[in-house]
Coordinates of C-alpha atoms in Angstrom, one line a residue:
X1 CA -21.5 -21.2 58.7
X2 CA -19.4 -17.5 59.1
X3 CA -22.0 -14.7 58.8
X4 CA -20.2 -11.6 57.3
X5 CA -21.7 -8.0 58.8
X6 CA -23.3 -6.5 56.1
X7 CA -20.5 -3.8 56.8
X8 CA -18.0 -5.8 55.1
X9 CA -20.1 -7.3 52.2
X10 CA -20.5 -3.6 50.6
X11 CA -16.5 -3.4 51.3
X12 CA -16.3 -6.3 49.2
X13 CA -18.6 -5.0 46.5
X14 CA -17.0 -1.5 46.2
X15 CA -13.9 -3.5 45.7
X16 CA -14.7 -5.6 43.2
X17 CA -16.4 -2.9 41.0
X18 CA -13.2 -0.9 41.3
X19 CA -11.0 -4.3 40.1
X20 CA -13.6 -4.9 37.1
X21 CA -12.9 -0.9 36.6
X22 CA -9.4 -1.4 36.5
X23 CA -9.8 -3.8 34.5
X24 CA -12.1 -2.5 31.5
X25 CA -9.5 0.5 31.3
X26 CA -6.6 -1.4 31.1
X27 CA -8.1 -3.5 28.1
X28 CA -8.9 -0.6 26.6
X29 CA -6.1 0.9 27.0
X30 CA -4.6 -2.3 25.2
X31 CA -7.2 -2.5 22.1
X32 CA -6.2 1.0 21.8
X33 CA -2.5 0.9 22.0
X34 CA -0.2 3.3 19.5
X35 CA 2.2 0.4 19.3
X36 CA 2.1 -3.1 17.4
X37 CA 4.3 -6.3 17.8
X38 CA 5.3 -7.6 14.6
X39 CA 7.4 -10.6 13.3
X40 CA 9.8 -10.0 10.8
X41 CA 11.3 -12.8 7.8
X42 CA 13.8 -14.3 10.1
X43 CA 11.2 -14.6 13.4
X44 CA 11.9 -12.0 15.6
X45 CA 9.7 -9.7 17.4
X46 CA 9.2 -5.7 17.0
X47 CA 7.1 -3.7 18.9
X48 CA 6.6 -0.5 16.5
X49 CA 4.5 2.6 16.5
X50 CA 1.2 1.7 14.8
X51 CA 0.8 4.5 12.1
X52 CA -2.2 2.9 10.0
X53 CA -2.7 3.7 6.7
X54 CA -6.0 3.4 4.7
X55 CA -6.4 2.6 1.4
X56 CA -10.3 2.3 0.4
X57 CA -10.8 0.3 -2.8
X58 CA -12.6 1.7 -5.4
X59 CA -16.6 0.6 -5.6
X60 CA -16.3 -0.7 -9.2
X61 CA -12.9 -2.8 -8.6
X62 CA -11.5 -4.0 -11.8
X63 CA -8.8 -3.4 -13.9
X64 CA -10.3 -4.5 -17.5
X65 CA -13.4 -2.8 -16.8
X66 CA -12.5 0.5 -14.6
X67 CA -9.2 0.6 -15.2
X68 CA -7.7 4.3 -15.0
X69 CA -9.3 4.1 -11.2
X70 CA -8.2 0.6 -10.2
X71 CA -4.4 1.1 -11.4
X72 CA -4.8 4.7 -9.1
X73 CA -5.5 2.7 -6.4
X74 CA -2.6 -0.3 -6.7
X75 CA -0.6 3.1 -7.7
X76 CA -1.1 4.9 -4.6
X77 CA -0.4 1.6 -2.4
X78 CA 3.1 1.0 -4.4
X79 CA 4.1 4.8 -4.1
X80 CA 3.4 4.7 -0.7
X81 CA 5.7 1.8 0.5
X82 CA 8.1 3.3 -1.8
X83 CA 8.5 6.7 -0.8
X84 CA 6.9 7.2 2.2
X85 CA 9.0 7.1 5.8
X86 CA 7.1 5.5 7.7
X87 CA 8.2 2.2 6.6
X88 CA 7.5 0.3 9.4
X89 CA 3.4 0.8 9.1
X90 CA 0.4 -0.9 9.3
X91 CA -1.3 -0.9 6.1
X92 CA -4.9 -1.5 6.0
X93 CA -6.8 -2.2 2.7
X94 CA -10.5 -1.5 2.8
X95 CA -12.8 -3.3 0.4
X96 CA -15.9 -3.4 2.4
X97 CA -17.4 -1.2 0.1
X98 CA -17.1 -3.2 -3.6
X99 CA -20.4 -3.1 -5.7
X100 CA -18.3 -4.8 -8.7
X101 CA -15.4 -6.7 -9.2
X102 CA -13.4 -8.9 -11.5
X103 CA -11.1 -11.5 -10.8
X104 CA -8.2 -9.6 -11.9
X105 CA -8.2 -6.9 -9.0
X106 CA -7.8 -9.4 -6.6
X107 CA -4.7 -10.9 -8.2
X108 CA -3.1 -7.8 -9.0
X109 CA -3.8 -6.8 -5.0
X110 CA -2.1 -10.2 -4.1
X111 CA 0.8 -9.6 -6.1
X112 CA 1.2 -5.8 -4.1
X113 CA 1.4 -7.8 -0.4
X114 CA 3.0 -10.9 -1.8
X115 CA 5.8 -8.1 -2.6
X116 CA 5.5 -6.3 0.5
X117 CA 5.7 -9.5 2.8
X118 CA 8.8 -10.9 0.7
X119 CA 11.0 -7.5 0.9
X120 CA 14.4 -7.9 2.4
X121 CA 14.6 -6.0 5.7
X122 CA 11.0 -4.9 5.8
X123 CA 8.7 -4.9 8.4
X124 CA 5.0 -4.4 7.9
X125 CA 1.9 -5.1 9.1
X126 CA -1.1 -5.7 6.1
X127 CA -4.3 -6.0 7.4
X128 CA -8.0 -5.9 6.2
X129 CA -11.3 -6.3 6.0
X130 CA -13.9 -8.3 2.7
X131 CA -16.5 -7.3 1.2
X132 CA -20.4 -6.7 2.8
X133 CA -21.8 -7.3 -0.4
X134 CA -22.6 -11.2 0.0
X135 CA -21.4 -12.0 -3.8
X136 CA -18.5 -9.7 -3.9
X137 CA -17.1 -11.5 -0.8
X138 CA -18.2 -14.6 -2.9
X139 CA -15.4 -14.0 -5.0
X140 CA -12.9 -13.2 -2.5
X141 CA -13.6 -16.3 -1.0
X142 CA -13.6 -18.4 -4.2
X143 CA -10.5 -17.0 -5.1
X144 CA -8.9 -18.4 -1.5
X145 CA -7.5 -15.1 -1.6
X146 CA -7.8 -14.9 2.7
X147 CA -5.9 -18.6 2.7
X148 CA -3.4 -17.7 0.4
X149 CA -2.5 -14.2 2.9
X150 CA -2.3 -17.0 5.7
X151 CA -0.8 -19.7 4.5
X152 CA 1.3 -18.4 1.6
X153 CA 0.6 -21.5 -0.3
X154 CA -0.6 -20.9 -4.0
X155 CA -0.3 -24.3 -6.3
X156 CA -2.1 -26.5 -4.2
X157 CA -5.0 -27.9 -6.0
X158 CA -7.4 -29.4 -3.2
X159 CA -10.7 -28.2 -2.8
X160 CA -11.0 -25.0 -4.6
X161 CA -8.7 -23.8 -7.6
X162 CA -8.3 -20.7 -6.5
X163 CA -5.4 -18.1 -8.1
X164 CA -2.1 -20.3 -8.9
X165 CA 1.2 -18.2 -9.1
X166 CA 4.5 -18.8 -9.9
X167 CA 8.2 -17.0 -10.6
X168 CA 9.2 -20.4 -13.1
X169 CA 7.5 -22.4 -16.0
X170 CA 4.9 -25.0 -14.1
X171 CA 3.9 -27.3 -17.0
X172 CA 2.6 -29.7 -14.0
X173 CA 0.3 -27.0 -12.7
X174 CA -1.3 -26.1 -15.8
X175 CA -1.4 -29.5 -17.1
X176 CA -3.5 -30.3 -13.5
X177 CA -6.0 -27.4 -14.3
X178 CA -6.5 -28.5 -17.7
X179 CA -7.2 -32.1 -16.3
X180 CA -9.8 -31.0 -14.3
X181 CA -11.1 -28.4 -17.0
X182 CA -12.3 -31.8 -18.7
X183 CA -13.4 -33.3 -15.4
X184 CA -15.4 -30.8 -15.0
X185 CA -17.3 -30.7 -18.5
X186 CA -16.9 -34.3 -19.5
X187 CA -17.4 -33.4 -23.0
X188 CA -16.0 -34.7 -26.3
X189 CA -16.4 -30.9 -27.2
X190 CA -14.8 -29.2 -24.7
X191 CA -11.7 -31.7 -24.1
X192 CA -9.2 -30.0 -26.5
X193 CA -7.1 -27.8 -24.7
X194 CA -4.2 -28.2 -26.0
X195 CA -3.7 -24.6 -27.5
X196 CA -4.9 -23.1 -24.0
X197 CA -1.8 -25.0 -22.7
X198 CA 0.3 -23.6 -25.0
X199 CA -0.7 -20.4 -24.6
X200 CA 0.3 -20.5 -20.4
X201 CA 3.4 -22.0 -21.2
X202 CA 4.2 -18.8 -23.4
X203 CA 3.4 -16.3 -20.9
X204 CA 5.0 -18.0 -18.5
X205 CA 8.2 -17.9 -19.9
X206 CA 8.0 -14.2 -21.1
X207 CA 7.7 -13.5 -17.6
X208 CA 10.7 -15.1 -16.8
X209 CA 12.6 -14.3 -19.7
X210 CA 12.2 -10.7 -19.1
X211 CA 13.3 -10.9 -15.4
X212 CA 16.7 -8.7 -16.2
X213 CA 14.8 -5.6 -16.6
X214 CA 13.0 -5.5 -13.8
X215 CA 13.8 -2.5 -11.5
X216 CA 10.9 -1.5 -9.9
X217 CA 8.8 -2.7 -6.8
X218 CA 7.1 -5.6 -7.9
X219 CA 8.9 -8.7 -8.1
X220 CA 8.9 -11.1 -11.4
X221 CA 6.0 -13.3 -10.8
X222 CA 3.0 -15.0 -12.7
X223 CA -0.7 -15.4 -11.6
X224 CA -3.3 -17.5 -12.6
X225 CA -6.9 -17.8 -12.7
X226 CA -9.0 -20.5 -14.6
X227 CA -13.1 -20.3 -13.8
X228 CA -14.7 -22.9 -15.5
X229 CA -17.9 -22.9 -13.7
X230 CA -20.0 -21.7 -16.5
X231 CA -18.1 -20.1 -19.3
X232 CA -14.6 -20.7 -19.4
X233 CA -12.3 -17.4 -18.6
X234 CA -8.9 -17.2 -19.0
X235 CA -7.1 -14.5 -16.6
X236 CA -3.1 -14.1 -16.5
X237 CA -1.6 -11.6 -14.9
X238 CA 2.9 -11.1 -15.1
X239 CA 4.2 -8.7 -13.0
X240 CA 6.9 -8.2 -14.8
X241 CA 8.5 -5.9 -17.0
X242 CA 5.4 -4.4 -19.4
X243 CA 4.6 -5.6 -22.9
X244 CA 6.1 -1.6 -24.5
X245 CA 9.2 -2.1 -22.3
X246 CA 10.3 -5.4 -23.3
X247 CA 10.3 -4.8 -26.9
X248 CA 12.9 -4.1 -29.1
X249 CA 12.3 -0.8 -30.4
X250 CA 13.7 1.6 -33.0
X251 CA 15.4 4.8 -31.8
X252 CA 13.0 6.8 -33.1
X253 CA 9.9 5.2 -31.3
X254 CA 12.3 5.8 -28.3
X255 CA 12.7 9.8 -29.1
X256 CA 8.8 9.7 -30.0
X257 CA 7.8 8.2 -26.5
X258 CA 10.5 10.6 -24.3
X259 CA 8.6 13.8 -26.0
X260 CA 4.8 12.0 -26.4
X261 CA 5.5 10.7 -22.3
X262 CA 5.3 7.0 -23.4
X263 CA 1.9 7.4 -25.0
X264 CA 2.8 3.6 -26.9
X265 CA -1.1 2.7 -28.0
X266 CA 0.2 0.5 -30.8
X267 CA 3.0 -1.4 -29.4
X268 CA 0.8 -4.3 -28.1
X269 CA -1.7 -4.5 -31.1
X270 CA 2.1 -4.6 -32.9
X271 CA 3.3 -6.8 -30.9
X272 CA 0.4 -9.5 -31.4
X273 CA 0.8 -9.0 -34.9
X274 CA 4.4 -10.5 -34.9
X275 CA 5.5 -6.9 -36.1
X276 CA 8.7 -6.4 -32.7
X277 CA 11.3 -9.1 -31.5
X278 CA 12.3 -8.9 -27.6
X279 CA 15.0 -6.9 -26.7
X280 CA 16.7 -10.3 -26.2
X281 CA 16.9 -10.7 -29.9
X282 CA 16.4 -14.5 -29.9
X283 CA 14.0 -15.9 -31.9
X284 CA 12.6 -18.0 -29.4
X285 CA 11.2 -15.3 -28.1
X286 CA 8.2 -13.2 -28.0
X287 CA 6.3 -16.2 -29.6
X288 CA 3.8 -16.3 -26.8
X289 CA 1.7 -12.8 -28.4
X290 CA 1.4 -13.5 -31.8
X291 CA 0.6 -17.0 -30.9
X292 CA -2.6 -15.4 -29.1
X293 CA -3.7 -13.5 -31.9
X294 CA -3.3 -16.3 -34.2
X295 CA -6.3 -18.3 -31.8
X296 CA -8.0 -15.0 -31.3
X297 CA -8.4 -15.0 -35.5
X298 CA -9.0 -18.6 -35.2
X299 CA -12.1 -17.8 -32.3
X300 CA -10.3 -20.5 -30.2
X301 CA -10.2 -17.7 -27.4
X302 CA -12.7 -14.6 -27.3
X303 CA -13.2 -11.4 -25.8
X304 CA -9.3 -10.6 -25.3
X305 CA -8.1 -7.9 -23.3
X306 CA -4.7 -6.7 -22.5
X307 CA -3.6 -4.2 -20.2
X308 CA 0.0 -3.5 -20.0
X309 CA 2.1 -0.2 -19.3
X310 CA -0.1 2.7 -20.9
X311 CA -2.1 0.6 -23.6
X312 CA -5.1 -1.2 -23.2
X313 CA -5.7 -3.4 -25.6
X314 CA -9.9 -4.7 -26.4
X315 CA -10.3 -7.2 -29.6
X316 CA -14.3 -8.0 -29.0
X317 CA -14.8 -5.3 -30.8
X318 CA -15.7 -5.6 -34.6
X319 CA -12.1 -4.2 -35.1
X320 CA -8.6 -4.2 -33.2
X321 CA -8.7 -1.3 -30.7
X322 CA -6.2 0.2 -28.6
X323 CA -6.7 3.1 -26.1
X324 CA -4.1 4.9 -24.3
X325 CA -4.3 5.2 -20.8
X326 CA -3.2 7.9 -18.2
X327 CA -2.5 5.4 -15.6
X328 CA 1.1 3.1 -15.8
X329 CA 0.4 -0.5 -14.6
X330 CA 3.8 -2.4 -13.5
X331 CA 3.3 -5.2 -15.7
X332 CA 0.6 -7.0 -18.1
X333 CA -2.9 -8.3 -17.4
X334 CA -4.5 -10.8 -19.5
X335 CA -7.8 -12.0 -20.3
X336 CA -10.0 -13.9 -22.7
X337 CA -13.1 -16.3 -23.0
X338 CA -13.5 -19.6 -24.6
X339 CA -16.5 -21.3 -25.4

């Protein structure tokens, strides 16, 4: 066997510490690299300057319950693609730091990337992290809000639920949910949800049905989330054209919100009452609110809330009650209870 002089082993060390060297620096170098390759809609490959933008989500994230801060936050996302630009960017939305959250948040947060991802022309990179709180990220994961970013796949129906979404009327997706609603309970009682079906069905096609005002980022599209694992709660949101710009209006409600800056608190609590027609003027129409109020009176559903444009909307109080809101949300958010 060769003996090597012990000359030539340190050579060989000293050599191989300086390739490791090389080495460590050039990864680093890498990880650390002001550029990012990105695949656009049609499959090809960008390398762009990586310009990352934070957006830290608020601690109490929920629009029906923190919702002046929440709508900030989608706000300053949507105003940011928008105007900014640096178009080609790496956003990065931060939610590690959620005490509280509802459902709703997360939908409205999927609608914002499903709209960035399906932009003609664009190319972005949307990254993240979840949340370290072990239940927040609970819901996250519930939600199969991470598989739906992957996959882009909302209406399938193994495993977990999850948030369904649409931009048509899906009878056979809410028909599904229902079916498994009395899976789930197996309970003479709670089997009759026939009005709940209804009720989708409407909102579903006042999303569509209002598609020809849409002019601003987010596309026309429905989402839906049904949690039946205790209580039963009901949480739609359409991100649409709002509930105050789809009615018909007088021309003097029109002068009155130009000088008031749309401060419209009654329109929705009208609106559920039966009290506008759509700007469409066919009497099909608009059925889907005061169809709502009619089971809210008849406590089929409970604890409604409505969000839409500057209006928020809160019926489990003892009376109706409307509160304008400084915010504008692109769109409507529903949510109620049944028993």
């Amino acid at each position: 066997m060769k003996k090597y002089s012990e000359k030539y082993i340190n050579w060989l060390l000293r050599k191989s510490i300086k390739v490791n060297k090389k080495k460590q620096k050039n990864n680093k170098k890498r990880n650390n690299s002001t550029h990012i390759r990105v695949k656009d809609q049609y499959g090809r490959f960008h390398k762009l300057k990586s310009i990352v933008k934070y957006f830290v989500a608020p601690s109490n994230f929920s629009l029906i319950n923190n919702t002046e801060e929440t709508i900030d936050y989608f706000n300053n996302i949507i105003n940011y693609f928008r105007y900014s630009n640096h178009r080609f960017n790496t956003l990065y939305f931060d939610v590690g730091n959620i005490k509280y959250i509802t459902i709703d948040a997360i939908m409205y947060l999927l609608a914002i990337i499903y709209n960035i991802n399906n932009i003609e022309n664009n190319i972005v990179r949307v990254k993240g992290n979840l949340p370290i709180d072990e239940n927040i990220r609970e819901v996250f994961i519930k939600s199969r809000f991470t598989n739906i970013l992957e996959n882009d796949e909302f209406n399938s129906l193994k495993g977990n639920k999850g948030i369904l979404s649409g931009n048509n009327i899906n009878s056979t997706v809410i028909g599904d949910v229902i079916q498994a609603m009395i899976s789930h309970f197996n309970n003479p009682e709670k089997t009759n949800f026939s009005y709940l079906y209804n009720t989708l069905i409407e909102l579903m096609e006042n999303t569509i049905s209002h598609a020809y005002i849409n002019s601003y980022f987010m596309m026309n599209r429905w989402y839906l989330y049904i949690d039946y694992s205790n209580k039963i709660s009901v949480t739609f949101v359409d991100t649409g054209s709002g509930i105050p710009e789809t009615i018909n209006k007088k021309y003097i409600e029109n002068v009155s919100d130009f000088f008031l800056k749309n401060k419209n608190t009654h329109y929705i609590l009208s609106a559920l009452k039966g009290e506008y027609r759509t700007r469409t003027k066919e009497k099909y129409r608009g059925k889907g609110l005061p169809q709502i109020f009619q089971y809210h009176k008849e406590n089929k559903i409970k604890k409604l809330k409505i969000i839409s444009c500057k209006e928020k909307v809160d019926m489990d109080m003892k009376r109706d009650y409307s509160l304008n809101i400084k915010s504008y949300l692109k769109g409507t958010v529903f949510y109620w209870e049944i028993d």
